[in-house]
Short mmCIF file of C-alpha atoms in Angstrom, two decimals:
data_model
loop_
_atom_site.label_atom_id
_atom_site.label_comp_id
_atom_site.label_asym_id
_atom_site.label_seq_id
_atom_site.Cartn_x
_atom_site.Cartn_y
_atom_site.Cartn_z
CA GLN A 1 -32.36 24.99 -28.86
CA SER A 2 -31.44 22.04 -31.23
CA ALA A 3 -27.91 21.53 -32.21
CA LEU A 4 -27.01 22.52 -35.80
CA THR A 5 -26.23 19.50 -38.11
CA GLN A 6 -22.76 18.71 -39.32
CA PRO A 7 -21.40 15.54 -41.06
CA PRO A 8 -19.51 13.60 -38.48
CA SER A 9 -16.57 13.10 -40.70
CA ALA A 10 -14.79 14.65 -43.81
CA SER A 11 -11.46 13.82 -45.50
CA GLY A 12 -9.13 14.84 -48.29
CA SER A 13 -5.65 14.55 -49.41
CA PRO A 14 -2.87 17.22 -48.99
CA GLY A 15 -3.48 20.03 -51.53
CA GLN A 16 -7.10 19.11 -52.12
CA SER A 17 -10.12 21.02 -51.00
CA VAL A 18 -12.87 20.19 -48.73
CA THR A 19 -16.17 21.60 -47.67
CA ILE A 20 -18.11 21.09 -44.38
CA SER A 21 -21.65 21.87 -44.18
CA CYS A 22 -23.72 23.11 -41.24
CA THR A 23 -27.47 22.87 -41.44
CA GLY A 24 -29.78 24.76 -39.13
CA THR A 25 -33.12 26.28 -39.47
CA SER A 26 -34.85 29.70 -40.43
CA SER A 27 -34.47 30.68 -36.53
CA ASP A 28 -30.69 30.50 -36.46
CA VAL A 29 -28.52 30.01 -39.53
CA GLY A 30 -31.09 31.23 -42.03
CA ALA A 31 -32.14 34.13 -39.89
CA TYR A 32 -28.77 35.90 -39.02
CA LYS A 33 -25.42 36.66 -40.32
CA TYR A 34 -23.82 35.66 -37.26
CA VAL A 35 -22.40 32.24 -38.21
CA THR A 36 -19.04 31.18 -36.88
CA TRP A 37 -16.57 28.28 -37.43
CA TYR A 38 -14.06 27.07 -34.93
CA GLN A 39 -11.12 24.51 -35.30
CA GLN A 40 -10.24 22.48 -32.40
CA HIS A 41 -7.18 20.33 -32.09
CA PRO A 42 -7.14 17.39 -29.78
CA GLY A 43 -6.62 18.62 -26.10
CA LYS A 44 -6.69 22.16 -27.17
CA ALA A 45 -9.33 25.08 -26.82
CA PRO A 46 -11.37 25.98 -29.95
CA LYS A 47 -9.96 28.64 -32.33
CA LEU A 48 -12.07 31.03 -34.25
CA LEU A 49 -11.81 30.67 -38.00
CA ILE A 50 -14.68 32.54 -39.46
CA TYR A 51 -17.11 34.92 -38.09
CA GLU A 52 -20.20 36.58 -39.50
CA VAL A 53 -20.37 33.91 -42.14
CA THR A 54 -17.43 34.95 -44.32
CA LYS A 55 -14.95 37.13 -42.18
CA ARG A 56 -11.57 35.75 -41.14
CA PRO A 57 -9.88 37.01 -38.03
CA SER A 58 -6.37 38.30 -38.35
CA GLY A 59 -3.91 35.42 -38.70
CA VAL A 60 -6.21 32.89 -40.23
CA PRO A 61 -5.00 31.80 -43.64
CA ASP A 62 -7.22 32.62 -46.58
CA ARG A 63 -7.38 28.87 -47.30
CA PHE A 64 -10.25 28.93 -44.99
CA SER A 65 -13.38 30.62 -46.34
CA GLY A 66 -17.18 30.48 -45.18
CA SER A 67 -20.35 30.88 -46.99
CA LYS A 68 -24.09 30.51 -46.48
CA SER A 69 -27.24 29.50 -48.55
CA GLY A 70 -30.51 29.48 -46.84
CA ASN A 71 -30.46 27.56 -43.65
CA THR A 72 -27.03 25.91 -44.49
CA ALA A 73 -23.63 27.36 -43.91
CA SER A 74 -20.36 25.84 -45.31
CA LEU A 75 -16.71 26.04 -44.37
CA SER A 76 -14.28 25.39 -47.30
CA VAL A 77 -10.61 24.47 -46.76
CA SER A 78 -8.52 24.69 -49.83
CA GLY A 79 -4.87 23.42 -50.15
CA LEU A 80 -5.26 20.93 -47.40
CA GLN A 81 -2.23 20.54 -45.07
CA ALA A 82 -1.50 18.03 -42.45
CA GLU A 83 -2.05 20.59 -39.70
CA ASP A 84 -5.68 21.17 -40.72
CA GLU A 85 -6.49 17.66 -39.33
CA ALA A 86 -8.80 18.66 -36.44
CA ASP A 87 -12.42 18.84 -35.30
CA TYR A 88 -14.44 21.64 -36.82
CA TYR A 89 -17.37 23.26 -35.21
CA CYS A 90 -20.03 25.69 -36.58
CA GLY A 91 -21.99 28.02 -34.44
CA SER A 92 -24.86 30.48 -34.92
CA TYR A 93 -26.85 33.12 -33.11
CA ALA A 94 -30.42 31.68 -32.55
CA GLY A 95 -32.20 34.90 -31.45
CA SER A 96 -33.48 35.89 -28.04
CA ASN A 97 -29.88 35.87 -26.71
CA ASN A 98 -29.28 32.31 -27.37
CA TRP A 99 -26.59 30.51 -29.26
CA VAL A 100 -26.20 26.97 -30.78
CA PHE A 101 -23.33 24.86 -32.04
CA GLY A 102 -23.05 22.08 -34.42
CA GLY A 103 -22.03 18.49 -33.36
CA GLY A 104 -18.61 18.81 -34.83
CA THR A 105 -16.89 17.34 -38.02
CA LYS A 106 -13.67 15.43 -37.69
CA LEU A 107 -11.44 16.35 -40.63
CA THR A 108 -8.76 13.80 -41.70
CA VAL A 109 -6.03 14.59 -43.96
CA LEU A 110 -5.26 11.46 -45.80
CA GLN B 1 -1.53 39.30 -25.03
CA VAL B 2 -5.16 38.16 -24.29
CA GLN B 3 -5.30 35.61 -21.61
CA LEU B 4 -8.15 33.72 -20.05
CA VAL B 5 -7.54 31.24 -17.24
CA GLU B 6 -10.44 29.10 -15.85
CA SER B 7 -10.32 27.55 -12.31
CA GLY B 8 -12.61 26.08 -9.78
CA GLY B 9 -13.49 22.77 -11.33
CA GLY B 10 -13.32 19.35 -9.69
CA MET B 11 -15.09 16.29 -8.77
CA VAL B 12 -18.51 16.88 -7.02
CA GLN B 13 -21.45 14.73 -5.84
CA PRO B 14 -24.75 14.96 -7.68
CA GLY B 15 -26.91 17.83 -6.20
CA ARG B 16 -23.80 19.89 -5.08
CA SER B 17 -22.46 23.11 -6.21
CA LEU B 18 -19.26 24.55 -7.75
CA ARG B 19 -18.14 28.09 -8.57
CA LEU B 20 -16.05 28.43 -11.61
CA SER B 21 -13.81 31.41 -12.24
CA CYS B 22 -12.15 32.85 -15.28
CA ALA B 23 -9.40 35.42 -14.77
CA ALA B 24 -8.88 37.69 -17.81
CA SER B 25 -5.79 39.73 -18.76
CA GLY B 26 -4.28 41.59 -21.71
CA PHE B 27 -7.40 43.39 -22.76
CA THR B 28 -10.04 45.88 -21.34
CA PHE B 29 -12.33 43.26 -19.66
CA SER B 30 -15.10 45.57 -18.88
CA SER B 31 -15.68 46.35 -22.70
CA TYR B 32 -16.43 42.86 -23.74
CA ASP B 33 -19.44 40.44 -23.36
CA MET B 34 -18.32 37.08 -22.08
CA HIS B 35 -19.55 33.50 -22.51
CA TRP B 36 -19.30 30.16 -20.89
CA VAL B 37 -19.22 27.23 -23.30
CA ARG B 38 -18.92 23.64 -22.20
CA GLN B 39 -17.83 20.33 -23.84
CA ALA B 40 -18.71 16.87 -22.38
CA PRO B 41 -15.86 14.35 -22.70
CA GLY B 42 -15.76 13.26 -26.43
CA LYS B 43 -18.55 15.39 -27.40
CA GLY B 44 -19.25 18.78 -29.13
CA LEU B 45 -19.48 22.34 -27.81
CA GLU B 46 -22.62 23.46 -25.88
CA TRP B 47 -23.22 27.16 -25.27
CA VAL B 48 -24.11 27.70 -21.51
CA ALA B 49 -24.40 31.51 -20.74
CA VAL B 50 -23.55 34.99 -21.67
CA ILE B 51 -23.14 38.20 -19.68
CA TRP B 52 -23.03 41.56 -21.23
CA SER B 53 -19.92 43.95 -20.58
CA HIS B 54 -21.75 45.92 -17.85
CA GLY B 55 -22.86 42.84 -16.06
CA SER B 56 -26.53 43.57 -15.82
CA ASP B 57 -27.85 41.33 -18.65
CA LYS B 58 -27.43 37.60 -18.47
CA PHE B 59 -28.90 34.89 -20.55
CA TYR B 60 -28.75 31.03 -20.27
CA ALA B 61 -29.21 27.80 -22.26
CA ASP B 62 -32.50 26.05 -21.37
CA SER B 63 -30.31 23.14 -19.95
CA VAL B 64 -28.88 25.28 -17.16
CA LYS B 65 -31.55 27.94 -16.69
CA GLY B 66 -32.47 28.26 -13.04
CA ARG B 67 -29.42 26.24 -11.91
CA PHE B 68 -26.42 28.19 -13.07
CA THR B 69 -25.62 31.96 -12.53
CA ILE B 70 -23.17 33.84 -14.57
CA SER B 71 -21.62 37.00 -13.10
CA ARG B 72 -18.54 39.20 -13.38
CA ASP B 73 -16.49 41.51 -11.36
CA ASN B 74 -15.05 44.09 -13.65
CA SER B 75 -12.85 45.52 -11.00
CA LYS B 76 -11.08 42.09 -10.81
CA ASN B 77 -11.15 41.33 -14.41
CA THR B 78 -12.94 38.12 -13.52
CA LEU B 79 -15.87 36.07 -14.90
CA TYR B 80 -17.78 33.60 -12.74
CA LEU B 81 -20.19 30.66 -13.23
CA GLU B 82 -22.03 29.42 -10.09
CA THR B 83 -23.30 25.96 -10.70
CA ASN B 84 -26.03 24.47 -8.58
CA SER B 85 -27.97 21.22 -8.30
CA LEU B 86 -25.33 19.57 -10.48
CA ASN B 87 -26.22 16.30 -12.23
CA SER B 88 -24.20 13.78 -14.39
CA GLU B 89 -25.12 15.58 -17.62
CA ASP B 90 -23.12 18.59 -16.41
CA THR B 91 -19.92 16.75 -16.56
CA ALA B 92 -17.76 18.63 -18.94
CA LEU B 93 -14.85 20.90 -19.71
CA TYR B 94 -16.10 24.46 -18.96
CA TYR B 95 -14.50 27.15 -21.19
CA CYS B 96 -14.82 30.95 -20.93
CA ALA B 97 -14.63 32.81 -24.02
CA ARG B 98 -14.51 36.52 -25.20
CA ASP B 99 -17.14 37.86 -27.56
CA GLY B 100 -14.81 39.90 -29.66
CA TYR B 101 -16.36 41.17 -32.70
CA GLY B 102 -19.76 42.78 -31.98
CA GLY B 103 -21.70 40.85 -29.33
CA TYR B 104 -23.20 38.14 -31.40
CA GLY B 105 -21.07 35.18 -30.34
CA ASP B 106 -17.95 35.64 -32.30
CA LEU B 107 -15.72 34.01 -29.63
CA ASP B 108 -12.32 35.12 -30.50
CA TYR B 109 -10.43 34.11 -27.38
CA TRP B 110 -10.96 30.97 -25.15
CA GLY B 111 -9.43 29.68 -22.02
CA GLN B 112 -8.01 26.27 -21.73
CA GLY B 113 -10.95 25.18 -19.62
CA THR B 114 -11.71 23.84 -16.18
CA LEU B 115 -13.03 20.21 -15.78
CA VAL B 116 -16.18 19.63 -13.83
CA THR B 117 -16.99 15.91 -13.14
CA VAL B 118 -20.28 15.12 -11.35
CA SER B 119 -20.22 11.62 -9.78
CA SER B 120 -21.19 9.90 -6.57
#
């Protein structure tokens, strides 16, 4: 089970949009609709932002959206706000009752 | 409200064991699959294990297979992780998490974690 590949960092100014990629393989991201995104602030537990590629749990602002093309999933954040500064992790079902996460992306709001 | 509270972490010597617990409240525990996920200091998330709601099906990451055992007591609303033959690579914050949306790893609630430090 190899980790999914995310860029280590991303940044944007308040009000701008940013997209974070998550690249897997045809055995995980490319094979299933079960891609998730989590937000983690320092010293806090991860928070579910996106599940099943595009769905948002109740309470998550619609500024956060997910998509997938082939083996790569993406998280887009529009209208960046200071509180969006955090680490973001993607995750995917990898078949045979296994799951894999990405290495994480640190989002900086300039 | 949904609450998950982990306990049982600590400092342990290589080769020793620890039993982690996760007390659940605010939802029907027996209806949900549950996961353990860990995070080494300054590192990313790593999936560790899952147990189905009824407790009979359990699956593990290759990195812990044969050394860790996940279990649950639905009468006590508690999830467990028995960790054996610990080594330095097992040093991490261990989170329990609820699989909320359909059993495919949509982890909608997480505890605050319990820290396991393996050191001589």
